[in-house]
PDB file of C-alpha atoms in Angstrom:
ATOM      1  CA  SER A   1      15.674  -2.641 165.975  1.00  0.00           C
ATOM      2  CA  GLN A   2      16.435  -3.822 169.674  1.00  0.00           C
ATOM      3  CA  GLN A   3      17.777  -7.400 170.135  1.00  0.00           C
ATOM      4  CA  GLY A   4      17.348  -6.706 174.494  1.00  0.00           C
ATOM      5  CA  GLU A   5      14.655  -6.038 175.721  1.00  0.00           C
ATOM      6  CA  GLU A   6      15.097  -5.413 179.493  1.00  0.00           C
ATOM      7  CA  ASP A   7      12.373  -6.341 182.289  1.00  0.00           C
ATOM      8  CA  PRO A   8      11.262  -4.214 184.552  1.00  0.00           C
ATOM      9  CA  GLN A   9      10.656  -0.863 182.549  1.00  0.00           C
ATOM     10  CA  ALA A  10      11.760   1.250 185.914  1.00  0.00           C
ATOM     11  CA  LEU A  11      12.026  -0.966 189.787  1.00  0.00           C
ATOM     12  CA  SER A  12      12.236   0.926 192.811  1.00  0.00           C
ATOM     13  CA  ILE A  13      13.181  -0.701 196.209  1.00  0.00           C
ATOM     14  CA  GLN A  14      15.004   0.836 199.310  1.00  0.00           C
ATOM     15  CA  GLU A  15      18.336   0.817 200.696  1.00  0.00           C
ATOM     16  CA  GLY A  16      19.627  -2.398 200.937  1.00  0.00           C
ATOM     17  CA  GLU A  17      17.592  -4.915 198.874  1.00  0.00           C
ATOM     18  CA  ASN A  18      18.161  -6.637 196.244  1.00  0.00           C
ATOM     19  CA  ALA A  19      17.541  -5.812 192.527  1.00  0.00           C
ATOM     20  CA  THR A  20      17.141  -7.680 189.521  1.00  0.00           C
ATOM     21  CA  MET A  21      16.307  -7.090 186.340  1.00  0.00           C
ATOM     22  CA  ASN A  22      15.977  -8.892 183.080  1.00  0.00           C
ATOM     23  CA  CYS A  23      16.921  -9.183 179.206  1.00  0.00           C
ATOM     24  CA  SER A  24      15.824 -11.163 176.836  1.00  0.00           C
ATOM     25  CA  TYR A  25      16.655 -11.407 173.159  1.00  0.00           C
ATOM     26  CA  LYS A  26      16.181 -12.827 170.138  1.00  0.00           C
ATOM     27  CA  THR A  27      18.830 -14.083 168.197  1.00  0.00           C
ATOM     28  CA  SER A  28      22.141 -16.273 168.522  1.00  0.00           C
ATOM     29  CA  ILE A  29      24.733 -13.785 170.433  1.00  0.00           C
ATOM     30  CA  ASN A  30      27.984 -13.815 170.756  1.00  0.00           C
ATOM     31  CA  ASN A  31      28.573 -12.152 174.212  1.00  0.00           C
ATOM     32  CA  LEU A  32      26.307 -10.100 176.458  1.00  0.00           C
ATOM     33  CA  GLN A  33      27.021  -6.755 178.407  1.00  0.00           C
ATOM     34  CA  TRP A  34      25.456  -4.696 180.691  1.00  0.00           C
ATOM     35  CA  TYR A  35      25.647  -1.103 180.823  1.00  0.00           C
ATOM     36  CA  ARG A  36      24.466   1.309 183.390  1.00  0.00           C
ATOM     37  CA  GLN A  37      23.415   5.107 182.890  1.00  0.00           C
ATOM     38  CA  ASN A  38      23.591   7.834 185.686  1.00  0.00           C
ATOM     39  CA  SER A  39      21.687  10.521 184.527  1.00  0.00           C
ATOM     40  CA  GLY A  40      22.865  12.980 182.169  1.00  0.00           C
ATOM     41  CA  ARG A  41      26.049  11.050 181.694  1.00  0.00           C
ATOM     42  CA  GLY A  42      27.366   8.174 179.175  1.00  0.00           C
ATOM     43  CA  LEU A  43      27.100   4.707 179.713  1.00  0.00           C
ATOM     44  CA  VAL A  44      29.540   2.737 181.690  1.00  0.00           C
ATOM     45  CA  HIS A  45      30.401  -0.280 181.030  1.00  0.00           C
ATOM     46  CA  LEU A  46      29.929  -3.157 183.932  1.00  0.00           C
ATOM     47  CA  ILE A  47      30.034  -6.481 183.144  1.00  0.00           C
ATOM     48  CA  LEU A  48      30.323  -9.296 180.233  1.00  0.00           C
ATOM     49  CA  ILE A  49      29.053 -12.086 179.737  1.00  0.00           C
ATOM     50  CA  ARG A  50      29.899 -14.627 177.166  1.00  0.00           C
ATOM     51  CA  SER A  51      28.022 -17.218 175.256  1.00  0.00           C
ATOM     52  CA  ASN A  52      29.704 -19.974 176.477  1.00  0.00           C
ATOM     53  CA  GLU A  53      29.624 -18.868 180.541  1.00  0.00           C
ATOM     54  CA  ARG A  54      26.729 -19.164 182.826  1.00  0.00           C
ATOM     55  CA  GLU A  55      27.025 -16.600 185.045  1.00  0.00           C
ATOM     56  CA  LYS A  56      29.797 -13.837 186.619  1.00  0.00           C
ATOM     57  CA  HIS A  57      30.405 -11.779 189.518  1.00  0.00           C
ATOM     58  CA  SER A  58      31.433  -8.667 189.807  1.00  0.00           C
ATOM     59  CA  GLY A  59      31.359  -7.396 193.106  1.00  0.00           C
ATOM     60  CA  ARG A  60      27.669  -6.544 194.310  1.00  0.00           C
ATOM     61  CA  LEU A  61      26.854  -7.701 190.390  1.00  0.00           C
ATOM     62  CA  ARG A  62      25.420 -11.393 189.275  1.00  0.00           C
ATOM     63  CA  VAL A  63      25.055 -11.649 185.787  1.00  0.00           C
ATOM     64  CA  THR A  64      23.126 -15.018 184.633  1.00  0.00           C
ATOM     65  CA  LEU A  65      23.203 -15.688 180.716  1.00  0.00           C
ATOM     66  CA  ASP A  66      20.306 -18.757 179.541  1.00  0.00           C
ATOM     67  CA  THR A  67      21.236 -19.438 176.008  1.00  0.00           C
ATOM     68  CA  SER A  68      18.287 -21.466 175.635  1.00  0.00           C
ATOM     69  CA  LYS A  69      16.206 -19.404 177.049  1.00  0.00           C
ATOM     70  CA  LYS A  70      17.573 -16.241 175.292  1.00  0.00           C
ATOM     71  CA  SER A  71      17.894 -14.183 178.196  1.00  0.00           C
ATOM     72  CA  SER A  72      20.041 -12.605 180.842  1.00  0.00           C
ATOM     73  CA  SER A  73      19.389 -11.146 184.861  1.00  0.00           C
ATOM     74  CA  LEU A  74      21.820  -8.282 186.553  1.00  0.00           C
ATOM     75  CA  LEU A  75      21.470  -8.786 190.128  1.00  0.00           C
ATOM     76  CA  ILE A  76      22.507  -6.008 192.261  1.00  0.00           C
ATOM     77  CA  THR A  77      22.774  -7.209 195.949  1.00  0.00           C
ATOM     78  CA  ALA A  78      22.511  -4.500 199.072  1.00  0.00           C
ATOM     79  CA  SER A  79      21.297  -1.732 196.885  1.00  0.00           C
ATOM     80  CA  ARG A  80      22.528   1.710 197.682  1.00  0.00           C
ATOM     81  CA  ALA A  81      21.292   5.142 196.648  1.00  0.00           C
ATOM     82  CA  ALA A  82      23.975   5.355 194.199  1.00  0.00           C
ATOM     83  CA  ASP A  83      23.223   2.534 192.581  1.00  0.00           C
ATOM     84  CA  THR A  84      19.878   4.876 191.259  1.00  0.00           C
ATOM     85  CA  ALA A  85      20.309   4.733 187.383  1.00  0.00           C
ATOM     86  CA  SER A  86      19.335   2.936 184.289  1.00  0.00           C
ATOM     87  CA  TYR A  87      20.646  -0.325 183.654  1.00  0.00           C
ATOM     88  CA  PHE A  88      21.175  -1.540 179.765  1.00  0.00           C
ATOM     89  CA  CYS A  89      21.914  -5.025 178.189  1.00  0.00           C
ATOM     90  CA  ALA A  90      23.166  -4.786 175.192  1.00  0.00           C
ATOM     91  CA  THR A  91      24.422  -7.730 172.524  1.00  0.00           C
ATOM     92  CA  ASP A  92      26.661  -8.273 169.628  1.00  0.00           C
ATOM     93  CA  ASP A  93      26.045  -8.857 166.263  1.00  0.00           C
ATOM     94  CA  THR A  94      27.472 -12.548 164.582  1.00  0.00           C
ATOM     95  CA  GLY A  95      30.234  -9.994 163.669  1.00  0.00           C
ATOM     96  CA  GLY A  96      31.227  -9.008 166.314  1.00  0.00           C
ATOM     97  CA  PHE A  97      31.589  -5.187 165.342  1.00  0.00           C
ATOM     98  CA  LYS A  98      27.643  -3.944 166.121  1.00  0.00           C
ATOM     99  CA  THR A  99      26.417  -3.994 170.010  1.00  0.00           C
ATOM    100  CA  ILE A 100      23.113  -3.867 170.116  1.00  0.00           C
ATOM    101  CA  PHE A 101      20.933  -1.991 173.568  1.00  0.00           C
ATOM    102  CA  GLY A 102      17.914  -2.540 174.839  1.00  0.00           C
ATOM    103  CA  ALA A 103      14.994   0.347 176.192  1.00  0.00           C
ATOM    104  CA  GLY A 104      16.951   0.178 179.725  1.00  0.00           C
ATOM    105  CA  THR A 105      15.266  -0.234 182.931  1.00  0.00           C
ATOM    106  CA  ARG A 106      15.097   2.709 185.622  1.00  0.00           C
ATOM    107  CA  LEU A 107      16.020   1.530 188.742  1.00  0.00           C
ATOM    108  CA  PHE A 108      15.634   3.966 192.040  1.00  0.00           C
ATOM    109  CA  VAL A 109      17.203   3.137 195.521  1.00  0.00           C
ATOM    110  CA  LYS A 110      15.569   5.003 197.989  1.00  0.00           C
ATOM    111  CA  ALA A 111      17.849   6.142 201.129  1.00  0.00           C
TER     112      ALA A 111
ATOM    113  CA  ASP B   1      43.152   7.765 179.799  1.00  0.00           C
ATOM    114  CA  ALA B   2      41.352  10.944 179.218  1.00  0.00           C
ATOM    115  CA  GLY B   3      38.643   8.757 177.777  1.00  0.00           C
ATOM    116  CA  VAL B   4      36.276   9.359 175.169  1.00  0.00           C
ATOM    117  CA  ILE B   5      36.387  13.204 174.355  1.00  0.00           C
ATOM    118  CA  GLN B   6      33.002  14.858 172.780  1.00  0.00           C
ATOM    119  CA  SER B   7      32.866  18.044 172.282  1.00  0.00           C
ATOM    120  CA  PRO B   8      30.858  20.277 172.241  1.00  0.00           C
ATOM    121  CA  ARG B   9      28.922  19.169 175.744  1.00  0.00           C
ATOM    122  CA  HIS B  10      25.928  21.310 174.593  1.00  0.00           C
ATOM    123  CA  GLU B  11      24.497  22.822 171.656  1.00  0.00           C
ATOM    124  CA  VAL B  12      21.716  24.929 170.862  1.00  0.00           C
ATOM    125  CA  THR B  13      21.094  25.925 167.278  1.00  0.00           C
ATOM    126  CA  GLU B  14      17.680  26.957 165.223  1.00  0.00           C
ATOM    127  CA  MET B  15      16.503  24.838 162.747  1.00  0.00           C
ATOM    128  CA  GLY B  16      18.442  24.814 159.544  1.00  0.00           C
ATOM    129  CA  GLN B  17      21.671  25.360 160.786  1.00  0.00           C
ATOM    130  CA  GLU B  18      24.384  23.334 160.821  1.00  0.00           C
ATOM    131  CA  VAL B  19      25.770  21.138 163.466  1.00  0.00           C
ATOM    132  CA  THR B  20      29.042  19.553 163.781  1.00  0.00           C
ATOM    133  CA  LEU B  21      29.523  17.130 167.094  1.00  0.00           C
ATOM    134  CA  ARG B  22      33.437  16.352 167.451  1.00  0.00           C
ATOM    135  CA  CYS B  23      34.642  12.477 169.458  1.00  0.00           C
ATOM    136  CA  LYS B  24      38.209  11.816 170.360  1.00  0.00           C
ATOM    137  CA  PRO B  25      38.290   8.327 170.508  1.00  0.00           C
ATOM    138  CA  ILE B  26      40.312   6.392 173.233  1.00  0.00           C
ATOM    139  CA  SER B  27      44.044   6.448 171.335  1.00  0.00           C
ATOM    140  CA  GLY B  28      44.875   2.412 170.607  1.00  0.00           C
ATOM    141  CA  HIS B  29      40.958   2.136 170.047  1.00  0.00           C
ATOM    142  CA  ASN B  30      40.411   1.719 166.880  1.00  0.00           C
ATOM    143  CA  SER B  31      36.278   1.069 166.755  1.00  0.00           C
ATOM    144  CA  LEU B  32      34.330   4.203 166.544  1.00  0.00           C
ATOM    145  CA  PHE B  33      30.236   4.257 167.279  1.00  0.00           C
ATOM    146  CA  TRP B  34      27.828   7.450 167.344  1.00  0.00           C
ATOM    147  CA  TYR B  35      24.252   6.718 168.819  1.00  0.00           C
ATOM    148  CA  ARG B  36      21.429   9.111 169.481  1.00  0.00           C
ATOM    149  CA  GLN B  37      19.565   8.580 173.082  1.00  0.00           C
ATOM    150  CA  THR B  38      15.911  10.339 173.217  1.00  0.00           C
ATOM    151  CA  MET B  39      13.351   9.395 175.565  1.00  0.00           C
ATOM    152  CA  MET B  40      11.297   8.230 172.681  1.00  0.00           C
ATOM    153  CA  ARG B  41      13.046   5.740 170.864  1.00  0.00           C
ATOM    154  CA  GLY B  42      16.079   5.465 173.593  1.00  0.00           C
ATOM    155  CA  LEU B  43      19.387   4.803 172.472  1.00  0.00           C
ATOM    156  CA  GLU B  44      19.640   4.241 168.892  1.00  0.00           C
ATOM    157  CA  LEU B  45      23.219   3.067 166.971  1.00  0.00           C
ATOM    158  CA  LEU B  46      23.435   5.710 164.309  1.00  0.00           C
ATOM    159  CA  ILE B  47      27.202   4.903 162.262  1.00  0.00           C
ATOM    160  CA  TYR B  48      29.991   3.224 163.409  1.00  0.00           C
ATOM    161  CA  PHE B  49      33.768   2.626 161.998  1.00  0.00           C
ATOM    162  CA  ASN B  50      36.414  -0.221 162.185  1.00  0.00           C
ATOM    163  CA  ASN B  51      39.866   0.642 161.403  1.00  0.00           C
ATOM    164  CA  ASN B  52      38.765   4.848 160.256  1.00  0.00           C
ATOM    165  CA  VAL B  53      36.380   2.896 157.960  1.00  0.00           C
ATOM    166  CA  PRO B  54      32.127   3.299 157.754  1.00  0.00           C
ATOM    167  CA  ILE B  55      31.240  -0.368 158.301  1.00  0.00           C
ATOM    168  CA  ASP B  56      27.377  -0.040 159.000  1.00  0.00           C
ATOM    169  CA  ASP B  57      25.625   3.691 158.502  1.00  0.00           C
ATOM    170  CA  SER B  58      22.420   1.574 158.032  1.00  0.00           C
ATOM    171  CA  GLY B  59      20.802   3.816 161.252  1.00  0.00           C
ATOM    172  CA  MET B  60      21.672   7.127 160.329  1.00  0.00           C
ATOM    173  CA  PRO B  61      17.496   8.812 159.800  1.00  0.00           C
ATOM    174  CA  GLU B  62      18.740  10.527 156.669  1.00  0.00           C
ATOM    175  CA  ASP B  63      20.792  12.474 154.290  1.00  0.00           C
ATOM    176  CA  ARG B  64      20.895  15.203 156.419  1.00  0.00           C
ATOM    177  CA  PHE B  65      23.190  12.842 158.759  1.00  0.00           C
ATOM    178  CA  SER B  66      26.730  12.906 157.544  1.00  0.00           C
ATOM    179  CA  ALA B  67      29.564  11.357 159.567  1.00  0.00           C
ATOM    180  CA  LYS B  68      33.279  11.256 159.160  1.00  0.00           C
ATOM    181  CA  MET B  69      36.893   9.926 160.497  1.00  0.00           C
ATOM    182  CA  PRO B  70      39.103  11.007 158.930  1.00  0.00           C
ATOM    183  CA  ASN B  71      41.700   9.581 161.023  1.00  0.00           C
ATOM    184  CA  ALA B  72      41.783   7.509 164.075  1.00  0.00           C
ATOM    185  CA  SER B  73      42.128   9.876 166.555  1.00  0.00           C
ATOM    186  CA  PHE B  74      38.858  12.051 165.611  1.00  0.00           C
ATOM    187  CA  SER B  75      35.502  11.733 164.401  1.00  0.00           C
ATOM    188  CA  THR B  76      32.865  14.426 163.757  1.00  0.00           C
ATOM    189  CA  LEU B  77      29.009  13.488 162.809  1.00  0.00           C
ATOM    190  CA  LYS B  78      27.442  16.686 160.666  1.00  0.00           C
ATOM    191  CA  ILE B  79      23.404  17.091 160.588  1.00  0.00           C
ATOM    192  CA  GLN B  80      23.183  19.430 157.738  1.00  0.00           C
ATOM    193  CA  PRO B  81      20.060  21.044 157.850  1.00  0.00           C
ATOM    194  CA  SER B  82      19.383  20.498 161.693  1.00  0.00           C
ATOM    195  CA  GLU B  83      15.416  20.243 162.620  1.00  0.00           C
ATOM    196  CA  PRO B  84      13.518  20.260 166.153  1.00  0.00           C
ATOM    197  CA  ARG B  85      13.363  16.226 165.864  1.00  0.00           C
ATOM    198  CA  ASP B  86      17.235  15.862 165.827  1.00  0.00           C
ATOM    199  CA  SER B  87      17.429  17.144 169.576  1.00  0.00           C
ATOM    200  CA  ALA B  88      18.598  14.710 171.480  1.00  0.00           C
ATOM    201  CA  VAL B  89      21.464  13.629 173.650  1.00  0.00           C
ATOM    202  CA  TYR B  90      24.663  12.060 170.843  1.00  0.00           C
ATOM    203  CA  PHE B  91      26.713   9.731 172.250  1.00  0.00           C
ATOM    204  CA  CYS B  92      30.354   9.041 170.906  1.00  0.00           C
ATOM    205  CA  ALA B  93      32.173   5.140 172.251  1.00  0.00           C
ATOM    206  CA  SER B  94      34.813   3.948 171.230  1.00  0.00           C
ATOM    207  CA  THR B  95      36.112   0.032 171.209  1.00  0.00           C
ATOM    208  CA  HIS B  96      38.948  -2.363 170.641  1.00  0.00           C
ATOM    209  CA  GLN B  97      38.258  -4.448 168.185  1.00  0.00           C
ATOM    210  CA  GLY B  98      38.876  -8.043 170.011  1.00  0.00           C
ATOM    211  CA  GLN B  99      37.959  -7.475 173.429  1.00  0.00           C
ATOM    212  CA  PHE B 100      34.692  -8.374 172.872  1.00  0.00           C
ATOM    213  CA  SER B 101      33.348  -5.269 172.267  1.00  0.00           C
ATOM    214  CA  GLU B 102      33.285  -3.188 175.943  1.00  0.00           C
ATOM    215  CA  GLN B 103      33.021  -0.045 174.419  1.00  0.00           C
ATOM    216  CA  PHE B 104      33.468   3.058 176.517  1.00  0.00           C
ATOM    217  CA  PHE B 105      31.204   5.964 176.088  1.00  0.00           C
ATOM    218  CA  GLY B 106      31.897  10.041 175.915  1.00  0.00           C
ATOM    219  CA  PRO B 107      29.991  12.183 177.851  1.00  0.00           C
ATOM    220  CA  GLY B 108      27.854  13.273 174.962  1.00  0.00           C
ATOM    221  CA  THR B 109      26.422  16.333 173.632  1.00  0.00           C
ATOM    222  CA  ARG B 110      22.922  17.435 174.685  1.00  0.00           C
ATOM    223  CA  LEU B 111      21.780  19.261 171.246  1.00  0.00           C
ATOM    224  CA  THR B 112      18.129  21.157 171.115  1.00  0.00           C
ATOM    225  CA  VAL B 113      17.034  22.471 167.732  1.00  0.00           C
ATOM    226  CA  LEU B 114      14.869  25.361 168.424  1.00  0.00           C
TER     227      LEU B 114
END
């Protein structure tokens, strides 16, 4: 069963705009990760945020985590056409071995 | 590092045939995961290994699916007999336990069962 659920399912924006994707989960987590998948490729890890962290940055990416609401958001600033991809959130089970992926948000950035 | 290596990249077979997918994890990683991705069901975890031992195979859909990891550098996922509904992209991923499970994915094997 899926732990993380992304919202929206699909997002279309103009190049230069910001893109925000949200993820909600059901049970306590050790950490939450965001991955990107370009069409026809494997997933690529973007950023990991631990349960005791509230915000993390990596280049144009900003991730927030609200454990009280069991939700996370991924913000991509100044989007580029190359950011067009599917974005997945993933959470670990309490053992830390198993990562459960959500259904993903499909982002399309128009040039 | 070459990253996670999967073979073949594409496989087309007929219903009833045996299919074997292969994966070489990143050297030094001690956890390995097999996933299946389809449009309808998204990304599903089939099985994962830790130190070559299967930890959780609850995602394996049926007895037709089996996975092995004979050593730290090689794993196989076998489907016997294959069915059209097995058509999907199968990903292998590896990680180093203790590093909060950042996973490195292979390029995937696109399986088509006719």
